[in-house]
Each structure stands twice: as structure tokens, then as C-alpha cells.
Short mmCIF file of N, CA and C in Angstrom, two decimals:
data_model
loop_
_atom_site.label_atom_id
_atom_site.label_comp_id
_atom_site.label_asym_id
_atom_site.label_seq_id
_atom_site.Cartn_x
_atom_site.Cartn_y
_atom_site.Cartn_z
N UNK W 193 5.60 -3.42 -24.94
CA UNK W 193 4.82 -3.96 -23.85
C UNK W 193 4.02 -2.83 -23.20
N UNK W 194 2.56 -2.92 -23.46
CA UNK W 194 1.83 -2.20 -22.90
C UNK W 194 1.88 -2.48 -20.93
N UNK W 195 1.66 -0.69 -20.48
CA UNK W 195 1.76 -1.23 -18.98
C UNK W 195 0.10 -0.97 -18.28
N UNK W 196 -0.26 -2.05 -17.87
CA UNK W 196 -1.38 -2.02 -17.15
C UNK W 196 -2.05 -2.20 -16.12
N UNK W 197 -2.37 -1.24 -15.42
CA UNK W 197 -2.96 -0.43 -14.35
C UNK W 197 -3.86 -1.83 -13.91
N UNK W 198 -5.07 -2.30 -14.82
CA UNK W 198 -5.53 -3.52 -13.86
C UNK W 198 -7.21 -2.82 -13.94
N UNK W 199 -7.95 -4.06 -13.33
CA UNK W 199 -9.33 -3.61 -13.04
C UNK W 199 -9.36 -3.54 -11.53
N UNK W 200 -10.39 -2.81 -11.21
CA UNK W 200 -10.79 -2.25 -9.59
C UNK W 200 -11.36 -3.73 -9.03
N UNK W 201 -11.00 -4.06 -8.01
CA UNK W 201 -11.12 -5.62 -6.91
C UNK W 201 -12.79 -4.90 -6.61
N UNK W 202 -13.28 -6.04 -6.28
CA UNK W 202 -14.75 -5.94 -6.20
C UNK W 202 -15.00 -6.33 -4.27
N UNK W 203 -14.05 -6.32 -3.55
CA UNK W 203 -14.39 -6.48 -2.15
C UNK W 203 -14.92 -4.93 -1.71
N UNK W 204 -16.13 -5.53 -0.66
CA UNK W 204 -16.73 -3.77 -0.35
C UNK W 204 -16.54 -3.97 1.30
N UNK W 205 -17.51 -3.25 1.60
CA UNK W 205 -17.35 -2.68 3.35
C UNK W 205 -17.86 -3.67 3.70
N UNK W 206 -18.54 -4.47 3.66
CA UNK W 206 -19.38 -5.60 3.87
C UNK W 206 -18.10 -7.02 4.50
N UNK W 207 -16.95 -6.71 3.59
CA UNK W 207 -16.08 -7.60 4.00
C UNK W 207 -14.61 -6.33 4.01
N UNK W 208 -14.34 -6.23 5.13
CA UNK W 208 -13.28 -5.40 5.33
C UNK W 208 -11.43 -6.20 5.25
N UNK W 209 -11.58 -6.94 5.71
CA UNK W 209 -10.49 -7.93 5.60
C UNK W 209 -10.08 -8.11 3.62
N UNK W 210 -11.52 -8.32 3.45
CA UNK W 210 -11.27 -8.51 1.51
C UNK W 210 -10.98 -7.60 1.47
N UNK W 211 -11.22 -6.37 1.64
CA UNK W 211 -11.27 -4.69 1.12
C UNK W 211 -9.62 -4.55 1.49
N UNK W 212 -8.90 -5.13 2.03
CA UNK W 212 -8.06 -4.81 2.57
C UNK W 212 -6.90 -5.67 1.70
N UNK W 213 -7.06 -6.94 1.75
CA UNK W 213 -6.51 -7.53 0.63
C UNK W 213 -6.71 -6.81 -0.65
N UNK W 214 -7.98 -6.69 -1.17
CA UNK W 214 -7.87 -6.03 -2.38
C UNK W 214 -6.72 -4.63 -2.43
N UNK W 215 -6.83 -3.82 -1.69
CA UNK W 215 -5.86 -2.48 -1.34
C UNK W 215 -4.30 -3.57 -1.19
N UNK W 216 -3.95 -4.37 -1.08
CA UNK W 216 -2.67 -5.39 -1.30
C UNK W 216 -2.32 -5.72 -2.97
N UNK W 217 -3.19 -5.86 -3.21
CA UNK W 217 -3.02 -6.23 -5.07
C UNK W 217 -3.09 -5.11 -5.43
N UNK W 218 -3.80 -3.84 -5.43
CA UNK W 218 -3.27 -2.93 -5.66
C UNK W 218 -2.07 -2.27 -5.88
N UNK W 219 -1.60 -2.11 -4.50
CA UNK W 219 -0.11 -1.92 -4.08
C UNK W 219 0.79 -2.64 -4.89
N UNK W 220 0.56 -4.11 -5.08
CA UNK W 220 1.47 -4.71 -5.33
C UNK W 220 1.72 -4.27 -7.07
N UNK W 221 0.46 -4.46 -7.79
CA UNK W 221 0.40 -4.01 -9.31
C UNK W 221 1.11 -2.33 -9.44
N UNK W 222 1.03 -1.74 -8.73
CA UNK W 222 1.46 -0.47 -8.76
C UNK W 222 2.75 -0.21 -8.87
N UNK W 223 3.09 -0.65 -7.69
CA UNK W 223 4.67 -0.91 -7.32
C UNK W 223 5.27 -1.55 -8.62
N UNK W 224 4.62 -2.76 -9.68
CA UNK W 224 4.86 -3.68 -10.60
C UNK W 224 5.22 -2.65 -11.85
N UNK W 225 4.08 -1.43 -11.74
CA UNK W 225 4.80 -0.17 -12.45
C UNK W 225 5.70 0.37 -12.54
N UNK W 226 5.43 0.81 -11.37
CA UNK W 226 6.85 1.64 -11.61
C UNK W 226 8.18 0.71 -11.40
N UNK W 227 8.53 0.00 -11.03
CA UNK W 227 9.58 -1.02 -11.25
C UNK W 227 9.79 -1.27 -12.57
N UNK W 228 9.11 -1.32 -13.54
CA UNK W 228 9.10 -1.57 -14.60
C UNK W 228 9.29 -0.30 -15.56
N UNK W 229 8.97 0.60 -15.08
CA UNK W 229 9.42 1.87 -15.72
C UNK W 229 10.33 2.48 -15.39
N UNK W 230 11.05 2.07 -14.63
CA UNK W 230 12.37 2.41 -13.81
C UNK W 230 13.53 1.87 -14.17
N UNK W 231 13.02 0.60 -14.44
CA UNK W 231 14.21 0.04 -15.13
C UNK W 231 14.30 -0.02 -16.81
N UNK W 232 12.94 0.11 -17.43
CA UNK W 232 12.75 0.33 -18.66
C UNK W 232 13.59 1.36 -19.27
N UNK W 233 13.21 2.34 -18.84
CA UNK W 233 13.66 4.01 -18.66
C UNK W 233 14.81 4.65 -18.38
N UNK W 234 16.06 3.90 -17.86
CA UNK W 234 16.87 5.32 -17.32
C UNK W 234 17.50 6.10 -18.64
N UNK W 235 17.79 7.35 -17.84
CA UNK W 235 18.22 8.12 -19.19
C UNK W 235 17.47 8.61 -20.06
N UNK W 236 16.62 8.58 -20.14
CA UNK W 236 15.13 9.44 -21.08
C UNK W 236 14.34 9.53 -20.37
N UNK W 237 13.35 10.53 -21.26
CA UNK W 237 11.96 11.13 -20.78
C UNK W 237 11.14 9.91 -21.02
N UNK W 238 10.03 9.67 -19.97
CA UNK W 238 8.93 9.16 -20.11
C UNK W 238 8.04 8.88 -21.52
N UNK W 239 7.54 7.89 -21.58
CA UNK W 239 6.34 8.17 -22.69
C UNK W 239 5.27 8.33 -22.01
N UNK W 240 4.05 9.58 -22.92
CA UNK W 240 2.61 9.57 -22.56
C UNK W 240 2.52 8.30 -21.90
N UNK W 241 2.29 7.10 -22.16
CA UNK W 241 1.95 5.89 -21.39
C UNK W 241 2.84 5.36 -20.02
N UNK W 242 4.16 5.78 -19.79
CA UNK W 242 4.64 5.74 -18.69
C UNK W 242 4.24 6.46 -17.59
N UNK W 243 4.38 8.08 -18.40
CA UNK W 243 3.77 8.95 -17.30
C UNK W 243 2.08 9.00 -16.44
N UNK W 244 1.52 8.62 -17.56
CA UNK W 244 0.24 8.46 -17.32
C UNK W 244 0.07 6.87 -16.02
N UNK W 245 0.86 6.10 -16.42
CA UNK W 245 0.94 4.99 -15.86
C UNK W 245 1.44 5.58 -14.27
N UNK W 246 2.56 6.09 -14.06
CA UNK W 246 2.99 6.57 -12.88
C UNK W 246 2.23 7.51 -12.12
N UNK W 247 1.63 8.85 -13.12
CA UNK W 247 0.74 9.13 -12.18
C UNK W 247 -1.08 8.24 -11.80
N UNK W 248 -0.81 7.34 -12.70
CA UNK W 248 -1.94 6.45 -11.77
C UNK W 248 -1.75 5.96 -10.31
N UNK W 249 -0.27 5.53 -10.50
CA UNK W 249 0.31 4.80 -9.02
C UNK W 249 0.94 6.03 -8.28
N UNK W 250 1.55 6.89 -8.44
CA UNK W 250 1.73 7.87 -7.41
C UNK W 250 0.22 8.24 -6.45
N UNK W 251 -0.43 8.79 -7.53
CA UNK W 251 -2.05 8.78 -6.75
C UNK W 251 -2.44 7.94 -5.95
N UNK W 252 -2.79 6.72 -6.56
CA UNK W 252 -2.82 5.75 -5.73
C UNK W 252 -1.90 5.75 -4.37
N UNK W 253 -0.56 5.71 -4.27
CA UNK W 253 -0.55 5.75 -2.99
C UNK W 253 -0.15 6.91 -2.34
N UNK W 254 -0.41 7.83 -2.67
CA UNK W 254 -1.13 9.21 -2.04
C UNK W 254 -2.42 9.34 -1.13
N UNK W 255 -3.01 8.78 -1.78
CA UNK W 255 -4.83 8.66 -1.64
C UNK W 255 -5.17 7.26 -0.99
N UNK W 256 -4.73 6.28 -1.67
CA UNK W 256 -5.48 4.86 -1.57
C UNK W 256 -4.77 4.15 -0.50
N UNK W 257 -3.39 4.46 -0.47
CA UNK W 257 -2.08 3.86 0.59
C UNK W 257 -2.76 4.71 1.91
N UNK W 258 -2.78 5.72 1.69
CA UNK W 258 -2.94 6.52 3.22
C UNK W 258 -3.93 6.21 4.12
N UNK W 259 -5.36 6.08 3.48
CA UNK W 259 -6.50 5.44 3.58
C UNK W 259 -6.57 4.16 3.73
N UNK W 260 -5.25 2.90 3.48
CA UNK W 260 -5.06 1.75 3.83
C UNK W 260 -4.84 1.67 5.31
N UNK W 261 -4.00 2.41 4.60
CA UNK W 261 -2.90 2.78 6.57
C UNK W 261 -4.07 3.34 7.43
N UNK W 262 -5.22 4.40 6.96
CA UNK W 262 -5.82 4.76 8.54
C UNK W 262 -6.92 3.39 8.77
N UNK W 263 -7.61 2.98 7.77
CA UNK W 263 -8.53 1.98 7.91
C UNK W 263 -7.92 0.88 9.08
N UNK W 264 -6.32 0.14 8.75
CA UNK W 264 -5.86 -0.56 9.55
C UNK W 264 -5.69 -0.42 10.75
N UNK W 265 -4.99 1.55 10.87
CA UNK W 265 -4.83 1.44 12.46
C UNK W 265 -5.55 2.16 13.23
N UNK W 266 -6.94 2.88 12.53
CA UNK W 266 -7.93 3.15 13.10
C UNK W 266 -8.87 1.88 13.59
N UNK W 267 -8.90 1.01 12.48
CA UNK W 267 -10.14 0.18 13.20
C UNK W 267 -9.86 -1.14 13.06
N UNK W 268 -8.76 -1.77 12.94
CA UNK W 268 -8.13 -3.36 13.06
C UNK W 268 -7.61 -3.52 13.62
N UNK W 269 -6.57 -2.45 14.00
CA UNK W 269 -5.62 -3.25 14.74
C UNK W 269 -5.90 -2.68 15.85
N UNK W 270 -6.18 -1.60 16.60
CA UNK W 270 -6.61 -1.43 18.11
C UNK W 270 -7.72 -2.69 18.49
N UNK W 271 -8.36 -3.37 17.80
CA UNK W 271 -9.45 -4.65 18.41
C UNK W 271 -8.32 -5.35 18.55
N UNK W 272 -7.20 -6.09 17.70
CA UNK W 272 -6.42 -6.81 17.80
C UNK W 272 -5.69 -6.91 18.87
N UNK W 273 -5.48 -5.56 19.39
CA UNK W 273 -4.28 -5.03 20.36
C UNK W 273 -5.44 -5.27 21.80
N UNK W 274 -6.65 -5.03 21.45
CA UNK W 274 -7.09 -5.64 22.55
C UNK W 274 -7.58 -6.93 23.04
N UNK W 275 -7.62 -7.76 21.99
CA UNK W 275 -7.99 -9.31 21.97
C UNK W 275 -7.14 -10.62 21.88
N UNK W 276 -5.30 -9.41 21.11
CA UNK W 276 -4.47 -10.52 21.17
C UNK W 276 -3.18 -10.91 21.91
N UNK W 277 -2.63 -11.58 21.70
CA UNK W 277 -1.48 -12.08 22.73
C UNK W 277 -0.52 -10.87 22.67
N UNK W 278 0.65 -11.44 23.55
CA UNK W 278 1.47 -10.57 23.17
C UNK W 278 2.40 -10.50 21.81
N UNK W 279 2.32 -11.62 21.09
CA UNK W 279 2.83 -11.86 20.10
C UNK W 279 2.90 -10.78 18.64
N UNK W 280 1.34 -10.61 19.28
CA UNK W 280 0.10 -10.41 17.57
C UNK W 280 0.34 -8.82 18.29
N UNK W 281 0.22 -8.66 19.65
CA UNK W 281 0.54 -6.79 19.71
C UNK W 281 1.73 -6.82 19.07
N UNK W 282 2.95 -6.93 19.35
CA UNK W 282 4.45 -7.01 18.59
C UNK W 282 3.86 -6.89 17.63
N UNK W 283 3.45 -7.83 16.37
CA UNK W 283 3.44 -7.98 15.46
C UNK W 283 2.75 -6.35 14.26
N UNK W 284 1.29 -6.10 15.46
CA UNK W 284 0.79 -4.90 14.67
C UNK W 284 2.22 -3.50 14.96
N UNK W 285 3.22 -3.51 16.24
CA UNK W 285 3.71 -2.67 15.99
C UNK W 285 4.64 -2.74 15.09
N UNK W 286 4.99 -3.85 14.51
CA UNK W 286 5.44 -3.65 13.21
C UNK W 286 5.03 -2.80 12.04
N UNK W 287 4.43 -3.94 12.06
CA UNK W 287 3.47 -3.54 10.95
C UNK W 287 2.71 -1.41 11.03
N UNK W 288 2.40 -1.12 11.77
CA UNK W 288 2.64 0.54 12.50
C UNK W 288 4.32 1.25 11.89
N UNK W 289 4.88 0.27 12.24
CA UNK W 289 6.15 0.90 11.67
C UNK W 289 6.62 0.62 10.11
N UNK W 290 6.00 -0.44 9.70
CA UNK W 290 6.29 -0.53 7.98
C UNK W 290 5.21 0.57 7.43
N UNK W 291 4.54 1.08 7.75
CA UNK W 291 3.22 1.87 7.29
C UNK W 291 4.18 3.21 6.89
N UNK W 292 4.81 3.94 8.09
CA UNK W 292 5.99 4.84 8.30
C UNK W 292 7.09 4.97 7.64
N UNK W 293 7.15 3.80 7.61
CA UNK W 293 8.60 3.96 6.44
C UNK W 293 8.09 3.93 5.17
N UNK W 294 7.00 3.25 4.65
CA UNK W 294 6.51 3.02 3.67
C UNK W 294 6.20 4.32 3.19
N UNK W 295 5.53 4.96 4.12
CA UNK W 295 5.09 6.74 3.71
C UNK W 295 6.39 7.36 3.61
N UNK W 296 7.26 7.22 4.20
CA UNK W 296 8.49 8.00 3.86
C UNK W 296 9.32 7.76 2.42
N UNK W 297 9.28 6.62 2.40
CA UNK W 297 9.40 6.15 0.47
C UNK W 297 8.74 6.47 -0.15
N UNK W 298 7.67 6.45 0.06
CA UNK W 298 6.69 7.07 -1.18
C UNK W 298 6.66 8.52 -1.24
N UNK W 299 7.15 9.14 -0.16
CA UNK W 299 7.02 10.59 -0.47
C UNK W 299 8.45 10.78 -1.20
N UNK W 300 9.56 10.10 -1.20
CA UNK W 300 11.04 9.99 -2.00
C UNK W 300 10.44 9.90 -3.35
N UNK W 301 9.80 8.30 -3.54
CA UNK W 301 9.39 8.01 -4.85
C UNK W 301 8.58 8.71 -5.71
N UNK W 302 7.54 9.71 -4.56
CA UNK W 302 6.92 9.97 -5.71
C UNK W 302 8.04 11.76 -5.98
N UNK W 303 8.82 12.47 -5.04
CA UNK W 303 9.46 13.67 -5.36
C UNK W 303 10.32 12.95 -6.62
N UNK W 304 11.00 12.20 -6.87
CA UNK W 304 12.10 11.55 -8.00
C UNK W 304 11.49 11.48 -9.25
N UNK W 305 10.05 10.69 -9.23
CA UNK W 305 9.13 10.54 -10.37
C UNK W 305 8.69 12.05 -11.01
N UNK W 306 7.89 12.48 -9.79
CA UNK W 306 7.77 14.26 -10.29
C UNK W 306 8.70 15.00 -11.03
N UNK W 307 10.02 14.71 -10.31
CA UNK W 307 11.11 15.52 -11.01
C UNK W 307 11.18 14.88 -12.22
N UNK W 308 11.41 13.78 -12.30
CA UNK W 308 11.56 12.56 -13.72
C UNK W 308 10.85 13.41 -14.97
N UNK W 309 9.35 13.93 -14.35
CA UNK W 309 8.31 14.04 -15.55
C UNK W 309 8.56 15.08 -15.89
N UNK W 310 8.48 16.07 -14.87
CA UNK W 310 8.56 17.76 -15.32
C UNK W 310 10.15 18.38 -16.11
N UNK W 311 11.29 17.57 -15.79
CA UNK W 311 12.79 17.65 -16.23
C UNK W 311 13.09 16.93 -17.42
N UNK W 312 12.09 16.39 -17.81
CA UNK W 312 12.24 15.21 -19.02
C UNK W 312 13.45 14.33 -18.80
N UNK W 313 14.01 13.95 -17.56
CA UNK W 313 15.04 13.07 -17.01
C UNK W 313 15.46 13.45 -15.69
N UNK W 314 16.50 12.20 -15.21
CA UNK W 314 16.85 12.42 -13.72
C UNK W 314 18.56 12.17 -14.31
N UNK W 315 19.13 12.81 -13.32
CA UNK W 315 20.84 12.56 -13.58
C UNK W 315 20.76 10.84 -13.09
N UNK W 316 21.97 10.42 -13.52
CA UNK W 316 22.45 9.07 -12.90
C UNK W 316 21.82 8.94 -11.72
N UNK W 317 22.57 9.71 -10.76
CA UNK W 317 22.70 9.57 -9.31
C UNK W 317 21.45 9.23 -8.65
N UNK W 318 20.33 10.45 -9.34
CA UNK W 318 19.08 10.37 -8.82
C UNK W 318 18.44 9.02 -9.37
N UNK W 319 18.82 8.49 -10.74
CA UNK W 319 17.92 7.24 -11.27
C UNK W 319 18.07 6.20 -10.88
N UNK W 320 19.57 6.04 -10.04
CA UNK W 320 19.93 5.31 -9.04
C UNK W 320 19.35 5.09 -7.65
N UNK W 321 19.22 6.22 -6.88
CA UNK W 321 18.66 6.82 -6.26
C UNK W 321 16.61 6.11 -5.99
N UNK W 322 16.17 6.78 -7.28
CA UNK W 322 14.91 5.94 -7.67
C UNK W 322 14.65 4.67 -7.72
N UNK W 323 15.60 3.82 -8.04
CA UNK W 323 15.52 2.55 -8.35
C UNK W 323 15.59 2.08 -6.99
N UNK W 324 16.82 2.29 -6.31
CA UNK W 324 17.05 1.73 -4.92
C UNK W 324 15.95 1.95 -4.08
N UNK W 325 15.38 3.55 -3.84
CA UNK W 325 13.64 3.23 -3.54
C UNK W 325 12.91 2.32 -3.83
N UNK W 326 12.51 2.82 -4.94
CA UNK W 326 11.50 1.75 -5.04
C UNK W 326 11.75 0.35 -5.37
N UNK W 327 13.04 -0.80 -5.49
CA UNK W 327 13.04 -1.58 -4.83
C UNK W 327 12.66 -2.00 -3.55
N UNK W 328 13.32 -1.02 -2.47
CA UNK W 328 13.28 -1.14 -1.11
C UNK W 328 11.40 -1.18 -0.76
N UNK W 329 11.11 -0.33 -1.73
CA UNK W 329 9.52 0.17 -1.00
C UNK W 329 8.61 -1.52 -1.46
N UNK W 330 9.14 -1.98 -2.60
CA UNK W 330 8.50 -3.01 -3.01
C UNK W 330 9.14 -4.49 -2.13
N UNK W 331 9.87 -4.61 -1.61
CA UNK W 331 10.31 -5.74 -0.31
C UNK W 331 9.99 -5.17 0.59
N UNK W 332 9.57 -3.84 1.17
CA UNK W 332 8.57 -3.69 2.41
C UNK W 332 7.71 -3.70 2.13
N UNK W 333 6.60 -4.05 1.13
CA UNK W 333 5.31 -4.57 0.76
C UNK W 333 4.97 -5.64 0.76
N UNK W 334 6.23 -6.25 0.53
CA UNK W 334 5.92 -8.08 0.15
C UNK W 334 5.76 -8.17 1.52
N UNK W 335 6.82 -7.84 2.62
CA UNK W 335 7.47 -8.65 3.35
C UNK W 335 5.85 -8.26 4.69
N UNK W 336 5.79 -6.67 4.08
CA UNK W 336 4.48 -6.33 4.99
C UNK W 336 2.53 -7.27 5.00
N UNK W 337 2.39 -7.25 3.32
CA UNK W 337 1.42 -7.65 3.22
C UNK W 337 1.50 -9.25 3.16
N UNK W 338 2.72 -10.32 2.99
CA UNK W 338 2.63 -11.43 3.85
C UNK W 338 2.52 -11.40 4.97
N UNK W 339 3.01 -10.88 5.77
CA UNK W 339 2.29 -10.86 7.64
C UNK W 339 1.15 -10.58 7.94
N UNK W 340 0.82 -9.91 6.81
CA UNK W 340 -0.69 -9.66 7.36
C UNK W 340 -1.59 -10.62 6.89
N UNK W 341 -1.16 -10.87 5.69
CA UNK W 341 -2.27 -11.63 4.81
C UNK W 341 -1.85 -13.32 5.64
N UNK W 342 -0.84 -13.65 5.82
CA UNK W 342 -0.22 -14.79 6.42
C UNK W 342 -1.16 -15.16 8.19
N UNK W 343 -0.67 -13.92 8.52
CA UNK W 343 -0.70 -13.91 9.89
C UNK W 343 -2.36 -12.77 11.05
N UNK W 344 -2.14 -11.63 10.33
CA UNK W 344 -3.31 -11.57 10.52
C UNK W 344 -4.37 -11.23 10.75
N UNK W 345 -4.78 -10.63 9.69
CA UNK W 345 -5.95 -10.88 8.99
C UNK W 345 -6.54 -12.46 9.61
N UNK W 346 -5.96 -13.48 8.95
CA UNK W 346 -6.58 -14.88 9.55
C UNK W 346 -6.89 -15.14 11.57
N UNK W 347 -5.82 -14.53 11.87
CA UNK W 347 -6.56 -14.18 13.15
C UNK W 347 -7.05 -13.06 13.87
N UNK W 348 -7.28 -12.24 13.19
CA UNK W 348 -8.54 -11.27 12.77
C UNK W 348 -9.99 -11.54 12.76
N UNK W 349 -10.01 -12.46 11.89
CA UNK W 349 -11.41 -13.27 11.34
C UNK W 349 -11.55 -14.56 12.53
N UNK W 350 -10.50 -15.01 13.06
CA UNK W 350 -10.94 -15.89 14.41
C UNK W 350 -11.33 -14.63 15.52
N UNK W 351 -10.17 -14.28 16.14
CA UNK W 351 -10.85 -13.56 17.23
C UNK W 351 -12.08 -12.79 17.50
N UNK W 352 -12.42 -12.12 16.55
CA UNK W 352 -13.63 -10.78 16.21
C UNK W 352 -14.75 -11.46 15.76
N UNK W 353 -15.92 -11.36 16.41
CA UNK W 353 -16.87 -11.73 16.69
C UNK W 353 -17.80 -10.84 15.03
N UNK W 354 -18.31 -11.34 14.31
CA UNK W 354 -19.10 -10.90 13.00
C UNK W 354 -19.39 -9.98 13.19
N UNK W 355 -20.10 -9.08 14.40
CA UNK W 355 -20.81 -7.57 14.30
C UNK W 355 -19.71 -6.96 14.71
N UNK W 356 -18.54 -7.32 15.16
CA UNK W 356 -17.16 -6.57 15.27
C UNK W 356 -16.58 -6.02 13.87
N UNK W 357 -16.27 -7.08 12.84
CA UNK W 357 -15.82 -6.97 11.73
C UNK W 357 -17.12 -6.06 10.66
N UNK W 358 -18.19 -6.27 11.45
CA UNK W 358 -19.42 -5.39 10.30
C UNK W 358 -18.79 -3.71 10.79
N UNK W 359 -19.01 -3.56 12.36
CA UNK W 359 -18.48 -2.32 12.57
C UNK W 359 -17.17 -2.17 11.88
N UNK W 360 -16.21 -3.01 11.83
CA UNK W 360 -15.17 -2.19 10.86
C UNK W 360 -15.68 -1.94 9.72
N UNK W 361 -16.64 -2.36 8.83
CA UNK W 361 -16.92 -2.39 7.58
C UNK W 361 -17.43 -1.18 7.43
N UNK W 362 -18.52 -0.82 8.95
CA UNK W 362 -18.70 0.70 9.02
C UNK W 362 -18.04 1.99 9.15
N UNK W 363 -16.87 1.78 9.96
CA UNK W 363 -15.99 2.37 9.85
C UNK W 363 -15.15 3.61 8.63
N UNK W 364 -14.67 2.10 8.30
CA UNK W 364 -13.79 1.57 7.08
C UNK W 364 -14.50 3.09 6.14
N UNK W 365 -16.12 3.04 5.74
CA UNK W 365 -17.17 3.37 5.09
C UNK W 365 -17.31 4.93 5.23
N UNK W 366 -17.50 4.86 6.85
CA UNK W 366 -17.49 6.63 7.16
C UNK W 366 -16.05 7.18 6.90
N UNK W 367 -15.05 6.69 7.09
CA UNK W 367 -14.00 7.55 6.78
C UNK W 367 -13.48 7.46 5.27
N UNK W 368 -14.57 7.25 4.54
CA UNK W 368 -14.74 7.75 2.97
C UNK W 368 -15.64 8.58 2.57
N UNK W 369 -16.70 8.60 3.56
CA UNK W 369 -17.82 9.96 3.21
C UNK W 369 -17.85 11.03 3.64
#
């Protein structure tokens, strides 16, 4: 079973909410990696196609996760925090705090994987270790990007007035150039 990385989502700055979902399927296909090579795998070295596969998704959320996380709480969720109840504030400080833990797993997942590649294996303990990560990191994704995608994002797109959501799109834009 070949493992595959996927084609690039076609949402741009123009729609930031899509851009944002798309960075969700991402995550989620990534995570679908290494889960799958984790459990494929214990006890041996990687193949060229595993490793290559993992460092696609380590990168990814190195680079693409981090840049999720500032896009959101640079320029979504402070409008939110000022337009919504008290409910939807709660809700983004969640979500603020799954971002945190999420970075703290991934910096586990990706030190375990590193070691994985360069050691040509991990002892038990650690492949154990790995797995229980990145399980955990992949049910704080689900559980994260349903609230958002559920909850809101959809009232996101009610509250915020169109040249609100274009400025995020601008945003979003400069803190890539």
C-alpha cells in the first residue's frame, strides 16, 4: 500500500475560512500518515517511502500547522472575541489551548520520528511512546477542527461583515510574504 501525501486544496486568500478548512484536510491526511506508519512499522527501519512520507508531514506541521495557528489567532479569532457572546469567547479559548498542546505533540512526534529515521529504529518503550502521541495528537484534531468547522467558522461567516473577512484574506497573505 502506497502512502499518499494528496494534492494541494485550491482555497486562496480570497476565501480565508476555505483556506483554513483546506489547512484541516491537510492536518487530517498527515496525521493519516503517520498513524499508518506507526503502526505499520514497529520494530524496523523505515522505507525510502515512509521516511520521505513523514518528512512530508513533520514539515508540514512545522511550517504549515504554525502558520495555521498564527493566521487563526492573529486575525479570526480576536474579531470573534470582539463580536461574540460569551459562549464563542470560551470557545476560541479553547481552541488557543488545543493549538498549545497540539504544538507540544508535535514537537514529541516529530523528536521520536527524527530519532526513528536517523537510529534505523526506536526501542519498544519509545514506539509505544510514539504511537500514544500521535494517537492523542490525532483526537485533538478531530475533536479541534469539528468545533471549528461545526461551530465557528459558520459563525464567523454570519457575524463579519465581507470587507472584514477580505481583510483577513489580507492578512492571512502578508504574513506569507
Amino acid at each position: 500500500m502506497a502512502i499518499q501525501i494528496g494534492a494541494r486544496p485550491d482555497a486562496g486568500f480570497d476565501d480565508p475560512i476555505g483556506m483554513l478548512k483546506d489547512c484541516h484536510r491537510r492536518i487530517e491526511r498527515f496525521l493519516d500518515i503517520l498513524c499508518v506508519v506507526v503502526e505499520r512499522a514497529p520494530g524496523r527501519s523505515l522505507s525510502d517511502e515512509e521516511t520521505a512520507a513523514v518528512h512530508a508531514a513533520l514539515h508540514y506541521f512545522r511550517v504549515g500547522g504554525q502558520r495555521h495557528n498564527a493566521d487563526e489567532e492573529q486575525s479570526l479569532f480576536p474579531r470573534i472575541r470582539a463580536h461574540g457572546s460569551t459562549e464563542e469567547i470560551g470557545d476560541i479559548g479553547g481552541l488557543e489551548h488545543d493549538h498549545r498542546t497540539a504544538d507540544e505533540l508535535h514537537q514529541r512526534v516529530d523528536s521520536l520520528y527524527s530519532a526513528w529515521i536517523a537510529n534505523d529504529g526506536l526501542s519498544s518503550e519509545q514506539h509505544a511512546e510514539l504511537a500514544t502521541a500521535t494517537a492523542h495528537l490525532k483526537k485533538l484534531y478531530a475533536q479541534h477542527i469539528d468545533l471549528e468547522e461545526r461551530i465557528v467558522f459558520p459563525r464567523a461567516k454570519q457575524m463579519l461583515q465581507p470587507d472584514a473577512i477580505a481583510e483577513i484574506g489580507r492578512e492571512f497573505r502578508n504574513r506569507r510574504s
